[in-house]
Amino acid sequence: MEVPAQSTDIQAQFSTWKEEVDNVRSSLRTMRGKLQEIATSPQANNERSMAIEHFQNQFIRQLEVADEMYHDLKQSAKHMGYGNPAIVHHDRPVDDINSLQDRMQVFHKLHNELAGEFHRFESYD
């Protein structure tokens, strides 16, 4: 995916990315609800309980990452829109559009892996 060069294109890209982050948040909430149903089912044994705890922790962490990503996208869009330099976090770079694009790709990859893992677990019933 190529990064747009015009500021209006960049702003549109930020909007698209924020929408994608919101979709991931929604997906995580849905999976968390399904996990709650699994946790309260009669088939919840020790082995499944460990997997349930694993997914609870993964969902919490991925929601935290989604919140960080959304915040960084908002801040970068605001700063780039005003012509100010973007904010730089040492632990999560937001200093340029290419770094954000890379982070979004990793964000999607990790979410897709977690969703796939959860769906395999869910269908194992």
XYZ file of N, CA, C and O in Angstrom:
500
model
N 0.848 -1.171 0.000
C 0.000 0.000 0.000
C 0.893 1.233 0.000
O 1.778 1.352 0.818
N 0.644 2.131 -0.918
C 1.433 3.344 -1.024
C 0.801 4.438 -0.178
O -0.413 4.578 -0.096
N 1.658 5.232 0.447
C 1.199 6.315 1.309
C 0.917 7.541 0.464
O 1.730 7.925 -0.370
N -0.254 8.171 0.656
C -0.580 9.368 -0.117
C 0.361 10.526 0.201
O 0.869 10.625 1.298
N 0.560 11.423 -0.765
C 1.495 12.526 -0.591
C 0.803 13.843 -0.247
O 1.357 14.659 0.462
N -0.387 14.091 -0.749
C -1.099 15.333 -0.488
C -1.667 15.333 0.934
O -2.062 14.299 1.446
N -1.741 16.505 1.560
C -2.211 16.566 2.940
C -3.668 16.109 3.062
O -4.034 15.473 4.047
N -4.492 16.392 2.050
C -5.884 15.911 2.113
C -5.929 14.394 1.995
O -6.743 13.746 2.648
N -5.029 13.843 1.177
C -4.941 12.383 1.067
C -4.454 11.776 2.380
O -4.934 10.725 2.801
N -3.497 12.431 3.004
C -2.979 11.938 4.283
C -4.070 11.996 5.340
O -4.239 11.054 6.121
N -4.827 13.086 5.372
C -5.927 13.189 6.341
C -6.959 12.093 6.094
O -7.490 11.498 7.040
N -7.247 11.798 4.834
C -8.190 10.721 4.503
C -7.624 9.377 4.953
O -8.364 8.524 5.453
N -6.305 9.191 4.802
C -5.670 7.951 5.247
C -5.792 7.808 6.758
O -6.089 6.728 7.266
N -5.579 8.899 7.489
C -5.732 8.854 8.944
C -7.166 8.467 9.323
O -7.383 7.669 10.232
N -8.133 9.034 8.641
C -9.536 8.710 8.909
C -9.808 7.226 8.652
O -10.491 6.571 9.440
N -9.263 6.710 7.561
C -9.432 5.295 7.244
C -8.802 4.426 8.328
O -9.394 3.452 8.789
N -7.602 4.787 8.736
C -6.915 4.008 9.769
C -7.676 4.056 11.095
O -7.790 3.040 11.783
N -8.196 5.225 11.462
C -8.962 5.320 12.713
C -10.208 4.438 12.644
O -10.567 3.779 13.614
N -10.853 4.401 11.485
C -12.015 3.527 11.304
C -11.611 2.055 11.431
O -12.326 1.258 12.042
N -10.468 1.702 10.868
C -9.972 0.328 10.979
C -9.686 -0.043 12.435
O -9.989 -1.159 12.875
N -9.112 0.885 13.187
C -8.851 0.641 14.613
C -10.175 0.445 15.352
O -10.304 -0.451 16.188
N -11.172 1.260 15.034
C -12.492 1.086 15.649
C -13.098 -0.274 15.313
O -13.722 -0.912 16.163
N -12.901 -0.740 14.086
C -13.403 -2.060 13.702
C -12.713 -3.165 14.497
O -13.353 -4.144 14.899
N -11.425 -3.020 14.720
C -10.696 -4.001 15.534
C -11.220 -3.977 16.963
O -11.436 -5.031 17.571
N -11.435 -2.789 17.509
C -11.995 -2.692 18.868
C -13.331 -3.429 18.953
O -13.590 -4.163 19.907
N -14.182 -3.208 17.976
C -15.486 -3.867 17.948
C -15.332 -5.379 17.864
O -16.025 -6.128 18.568
N -14.430 -5.831 17.023
C -14.165 -7.262 16.890
C -13.686 -7.850 18.213
O -14.125 -8.938 18.617
N -12.808 -7.146 18.903
C -12.299 -7.626 20.187
C -13.415 -7.698 21.234
O -13.478 -8.647 22.012
N -14.288 -6.723 21.230
C -15.421 -6.759 22.181
C -16.333 -7.942 21.893
O -16.824 -8.600 22.811
N -16.562 -8.225 20.623
C -17.390 -9.370 20.240
C -16.732 -10.670 20.696
O -17.397 -11.538 21.289
N -15.438 -10.798 20.431
C -14.734 -12.011 20.846
C -14.718 -12.142 22.365
O -14.861 -13.242 22.904
N -14.587 -11.024 23.060
C -14.600 -11.061 24.525
C -15.949 -11.537 25.041
O -16.023 -12.292 26.005
N -17.038 -11.122 24.391
C -18.370 -11.590 24.773
C -18.520 -13.089 24.557
O -19.075 -13.807 25.399
N -18.018 -13.576 23.427
C -18.063 -15.020 23.158
C -17.213 -15.786 24.161
O -17.583 -16.875 24.606
N -16.073 -15.208 24.527
C -15.208 -15.849 25.514
C -15.918 -15.964 26.857
O -15.811 -16.988 27.543
N -16.669 -14.942 27.216
C -17.433 -14.975 28.470
C -18.453 -16.117 28.444
O -18.631 -16.819 29.436
N -19.091 -16.308 27.300
C -20.042 -17.420 27.166
C -19.328 -18.759 27.330
O -19.839 -19.659 27.988
N -18.163 -18.890 26.733
C -17.388 -20.131 26.841
C -16.968 -20.363 28.294
O -17.027 -21.486 28.795
N -16.562 -19.288 28.961
C -16.086 -19.399 30.348
C -17.178 -19.881 31.288
O -16.896 -20.555 32.278
N -18.417 -19.539 30.978
C -19.524 -19.944 31.856
C -20.194 -21.241 31.407
O -21.147 -21.677 32.033
N -19.679 -21.849 30.354
C -20.271 -23.091 29.861
C -19.836 -24.266 30.735
O -18.793 -24.219 31.393
N -20.619 -25.344 30.724
C -20.276 -26.518 31.540
C -18.977 -27.207 31.089
O -18.369 -27.915 31.866
N -18.532 -26.979 29.857
C -17.314 -27.622 29.362
C -16.041 -26.927 29.835
O -14.946 -27.332 29.455
N -16.150 -25.878 30.625
C -14.972 -25.124 31.069
C -14.200 -25.934 32.108
O -14.528 -25.926 33.283
N -13.159 -26.642 31.659
C -12.310 -27.411 32.568
C -11.004 -26.660 32.792
O -10.833 -25.530 32.342
N -10.042 -27.302 33.485
C -8.770 -26.629 33.781
C -8.020 -26.209 32.528
O -7.502 -25.098 32.452
N -7.935 -27.097 31.545
C -7.217 -26.785 30.313
C -7.885 -25.615 29.592
O -7.227 -24.689 29.133
N -9.187 -25.664 29.506
C -9.918 -24.571 28.851
C -9.820 -23.293 29.677
O -9.765 -22.205 29.119
N -9.787 -23.420 30.984
C -9.660 -22.238 31.839
C -8.341 -21.511 31.584
O -8.299 -20.277 31.580
N -7.278 -22.276 31.375
C -5.989 -21.639 31.064
C -6.062 -20.912 29.722
O -5.554 -19.802 29.579
N -6.713 -21.526 28.744
C -6.865 -20.875 27.434
C -7.756 -19.644 27.554
O -7.484 -18.612 26.923
N -8.799 -19.735 28.346
C -9.693 -18.590 28.558
C -8.924 -17.425 29.162
O -9.037 -16.282 28.706
N -8.099 -17.715 30.145
C -7.294 -16.655 30.762
C -6.313 -16.058 29.746
O -6.115 -14.845 29.697
N -5.720 -16.913 28.928
C -4.815 -16.447 27.874
C -5.529 -15.447 26.955
O -5.004 -14.362 26.668
N -6.721 -15.817 26.506
C -7.451 -14.927 25.592
C -7.907 -13.655 26.295
O -7.866 -12.574 25.696
N -8.320 -13.756 27.562
C -8.694 -12.545 28.294
C -7.527 -11.568 28.312
O -7.692 -10.370 28.038
N -6.334 -12.076 28.619
C -5.146 -11.221 28.667
C -4.812 -10.651 27.290
O -4.463 -9.471 27.171
N -4.921 -11.465 26.254
C -4.627 -10.997 24.905
C -5.613 -9.918 24.460
O -5.217 -8.933 23.829
N -6.884 -10.102 24.794
C -7.896 -9.110 24.407
C -7.650 -7.788 25.130
O -7.747 -6.718 24.526
N -7.320 -7.870 26.411
C -7.018 -6.654 27.173
C -5.841 -5.924 26.549
O -5.903 -4.712 26.306
N -4.780 -6.664 26.265
C -3.578 -6.033 25.706
C -3.841 -5.452 24.320
O -3.417 -4.347 24.009
N -4.571 -6.191 23.500
C -4.814 -5.678 22.149
C -5.735 -4.455 22.177
O -5.575 -3.545 21.364
N -6.652 -4.393 23.125
C -7.467 -3.182 23.266
C -6.602 -1.994 23.699
O -6.815 -0.867 23.242
N -5.621 -2.257 24.575
C -4.695 -1.191 24.973
C -3.905 -0.683 23.763
O -3.744 0.523 23.576
N -3.413 -1.615 22.954
C -2.655 -1.234 21.757
C -3.553 -0.447 20.798
O -3.121 0.541 20.206
N -4.808 -0.873 20.655
C -5.747 -0.164 19.783
C -5.958 1.262 20.281
O -5.998 2.208 19.475
N -6.079 1.421 21.584
C -6.242 2.765 22.146
C -5.013 3.632 21.869
O -5.147 4.804 21.499
N -3.814 3.051 22.047
C -2.583 3.791 21.759
C -2.519 4.171 20.280
O -2.174 5.298 19.923
N -2.866 3.223 19.425
C -2.814 3.462 17.982
C -3.778 4.583 17.591
O -3.418 5.494 16.847
N -4.994 4.521 18.114
C -5.995 5.537 17.792
C -5.522 6.915 18.261
O -5.626 7.902 17.532
N -4.996 6.956 19.468
C -4.495 8.220 20.017
C -3.365 8.775 19.149
O -3.358 9.972 18.820
N -2.432 7.917 18.785
C -1.306 8.368 17.965
C -1.771 8.852 16.596
O -1.255 9.839 16.068
N -2.732 8.162 16.017
C -3.272 8.589 14.721
C -3.932 9.961 14.836
O -3.727 10.834 13.986
N -4.721 10.156 15.880
C -5.372 11.457 16.079
C -4.346 12.571 16.246
O -4.465 13.635 15.642
N -3.342 12.316 17.090
C -2.344 13.346 17.352
C -1.514 13.654 16.098
O -1.249 14.811 15.807
N -1.127 12.633 15.385
C -0.341 12.851 14.171
C -1.149 13.586 13.117
O -0.633 14.491 12.453
N -2.417 13.205 12.957
C -3.273 13.885 11.976
C -3.422 15.356 12.340
O -3.347 16.229 11.468
N -3.609 15.627 13.623
C -3.767 17.010 14.067
C -2.488 17.806 13.815
O -2.543 18.907 13.264
N -1.357 17.256 14.153
C -0.099 17.976 13.974
C 0.269 18.131 12.504
O 0.746 19.180 12.098
N 0.039 17.113 11.717
C 0.357 17.220 10.291
C -0.596 18.194 9.602
O -0.214 18.887 8.676
N -1.818 18.266 10.088
C -2.786 19.187 9.525
C -2.437 20.634 9.785
O -2.716 21.512 8.983
N -1.789 20.882 10.925
C -1.405 22.247 11.258
C -0.003 22.594 10.770
O 0.474 23.691 10.992
N 0.662 21.635 10.142
C 2.012 21.893 9.667
C 3.051 21.822 10.766
O 4.206 22.168 10.560
N 2.659 21.384 11.952
C 3.598 21.222 13.053
C 4.276 19.862 12.951
O 3.721 18.935 12.378
N 5.438 19.721 13.527
C 6.062 18.396 13.520
C 5.228 17.426 14.365
O 4.610 17.828 15.345
N 5.212 16.186 13.942
C 4.453 15.172 14.665
C 5.129 14.851 15.985
O 6.306 15.097 16.187
N 4.363 14.293 16.890
C 4.865 13.869 18.190
C 5.747 12.646 17.991
O 5.493 11.831 17.124
N 6.748 12.501 18.822
C 7.596 11.316 18.761
C 7.565 10.630 20.122
O 7.900 11.227 21.135
N 7.111 9.385 20.124
C 7.175 8.534 21.311
C 8.336 7.586 21.074
O 8.460 7.012 20.001
N 9.166 7.416 22.061
C 10.318 6.527 21.875
C 9.892 5.075 21.729
O 10.547 4.302 21.046
N 8.785 4.712 22.361
C 8.343 3.317 22.303
C 7.407 3.030 21.133
O 7.180 1.887 20.787
N 6.841 4.049 20.521
C 5.940 3.849 19.386
C 6.029 5.070 18.473
O 5.408 6.095 18.722
N 6.797 4.940 17.424
C 7.075 6.105 16.571
C 5.837 6.614 15.831
O 5.083 5.845 15.273
N 5.650 7.907 15.884
C 4.577 8.561 15.133
C 5.139 9.778 14.403
O 4.428 10.718 14.129
N 6.428 9.714 14.117
C 7.079 10.884 13.548
C 6.877 11.033 12.051
O 7.159 12.079 11.502
N 6.398 9.988 11.390
C 6.120 10.138 9.969
C 5.083 9.116 9.523
O 4.817 8.125 10.201
N 4.518 9.362 8.391
C 3.427 8.546 7.861
C 3.881 7.114 7.569
O 3.125 6.169 7.761
N 5.114 6.938 7.156
C 5.616 5.593 6.852
C 5.697 4.731 8.113
O 5.386 3.537 8.076
N 6.116 5.326 9.221
C 6.153 4.586 10.489
C 4.746 4.182 10.912
O 4.525 3.061 11.373
N 3.809 5.091 10.744
C 2.424 4.770 11.094
C 1.868 3.677 10.192
O 1.147 2.791 10.657
N 2.218 3.724 8.932
C 1.760 2.688 8.006
C 2.303 1.324 8.433
O 1.566 0.337 8.457
N 3.579 1.286 8.799
C 4.178 0.032 9.265
C 3.488 -0.461 10.534
O 3.199 -1.655 10.673
N 3.226 0.449 11.443
C 2.547 0.070 12.683
C 1.144 -0.458 12.406
O 0.697 -1.413 13.046
N 0.441 0.157 11.464
C -0.900 -0.320 11.133
C -0.841 -1.725 10.538
O -1.690 -2.565 10.836
N 0.145 -1.993 9.714
C 0.283 -3.333 9.134
C 0.529 -4.366 10.222
O -0.086 -5.440 10.223
N 1.403 -4.056 11.174
C 1.669 -4.970 12.289
C 0.422 -5.112 13.156
O 0.073 -6.217 13.589
N -0.267 -4.011 13.388
C -1.502 -4.008 14.183
C -2.524 -4.969 13.572
O -3.097 -5.813 14.268
N -2.723 -4.881 12.262
C -3.668 -5.770 11.569
C -3.195 -7.223 11.624
O -3.993 -8.129 11.858
N -1.926 -7.432 11.404
C -1.373 -8.793 11.415
C -1.607 -9.449 12.775
O -2.078 -10.590 12.857
N -1.293 -8.732 13.849
C -1.464 -9.294 15.192
C -2.930 -9.557 15.510
O -3.278 -10.581 16.109
N -3.798 -8.642 15.086
C -5.226 -8.854 15.327
C -5.732 -10.071 14.553
O -6.466 -10.897 15.098
N -5.343 -10.182 13.300
C -5.783 -11.321 12.489
C -5.289 -12.641 13.064
O -6.024 -13.638 13.074
N -4.056 -12.665 13.561
C -3.524 -13.878 14.184
C -4.310 -14.241 15.440
O -4.669 -15.404 15.655
N -4.581 -13.237 16.281
C -5.340 -13.487 17.507
C -6.759 -13.942 17.183
O -7.271 -14.894 17.785
N -7.395 -13.295 16.225
C -8.760 -13.680 15.842
C -8.781 -15.111 15.310
O -9.667 -15.901 15.661
N -7.803 -15.471 14.494
C -7.729 -16.833 13.972
C -7.529 -17.841 15.080
O -8.190 -18.892 15.121
N -6.632 -17.539 16.001
C -6.376 -18.422 17.146
C -7.642 -18.586 17.991
O -7.989 -19.696 18.404
N -8.337 -17.480 18.220
C -9.553 -17.543 19.032
C -10.646 -18.350 18.327
O -11.324 -19.163 18.946
N -10.802 -18.163 17.042
C -11.845 -18.884 16.317
C -11.567 -20.390 16.277
O -12.495 -21.187 16.362
N -10.294 -20.758 16.210
C -9.940 -22.184 16.297
C -10.294 -22.722 17.685
O -10.849 -23.805 17.812
N -9.976 -21.946 18.718
C -10.316 -22.338 20.086
C -11.822 -22.448 20.262
O -12.327 -23.420 20.833
N -12.522 -21.456 19.754
C -13.989 -21.396 19.879
C -14.649 -22.594 19.173
O -15.616 -23.170 19.688
N -14.142 -22.966 18.037
C -14.760 -24.052 17.280
C -14.342 -25.437 17.768
O -14.857 -26.440 17.312
N -13.393 -25.485 18.702
C -12.903 -26.749 19.238
C -13.915 -27.413 20.141
O -13.816 -28.600 20.438
N -14.933 -26.673 20.568
C -15.967 -27.220 21.470
C -16.429 -28.512 21.047
O -16.796 -29.290 20.568
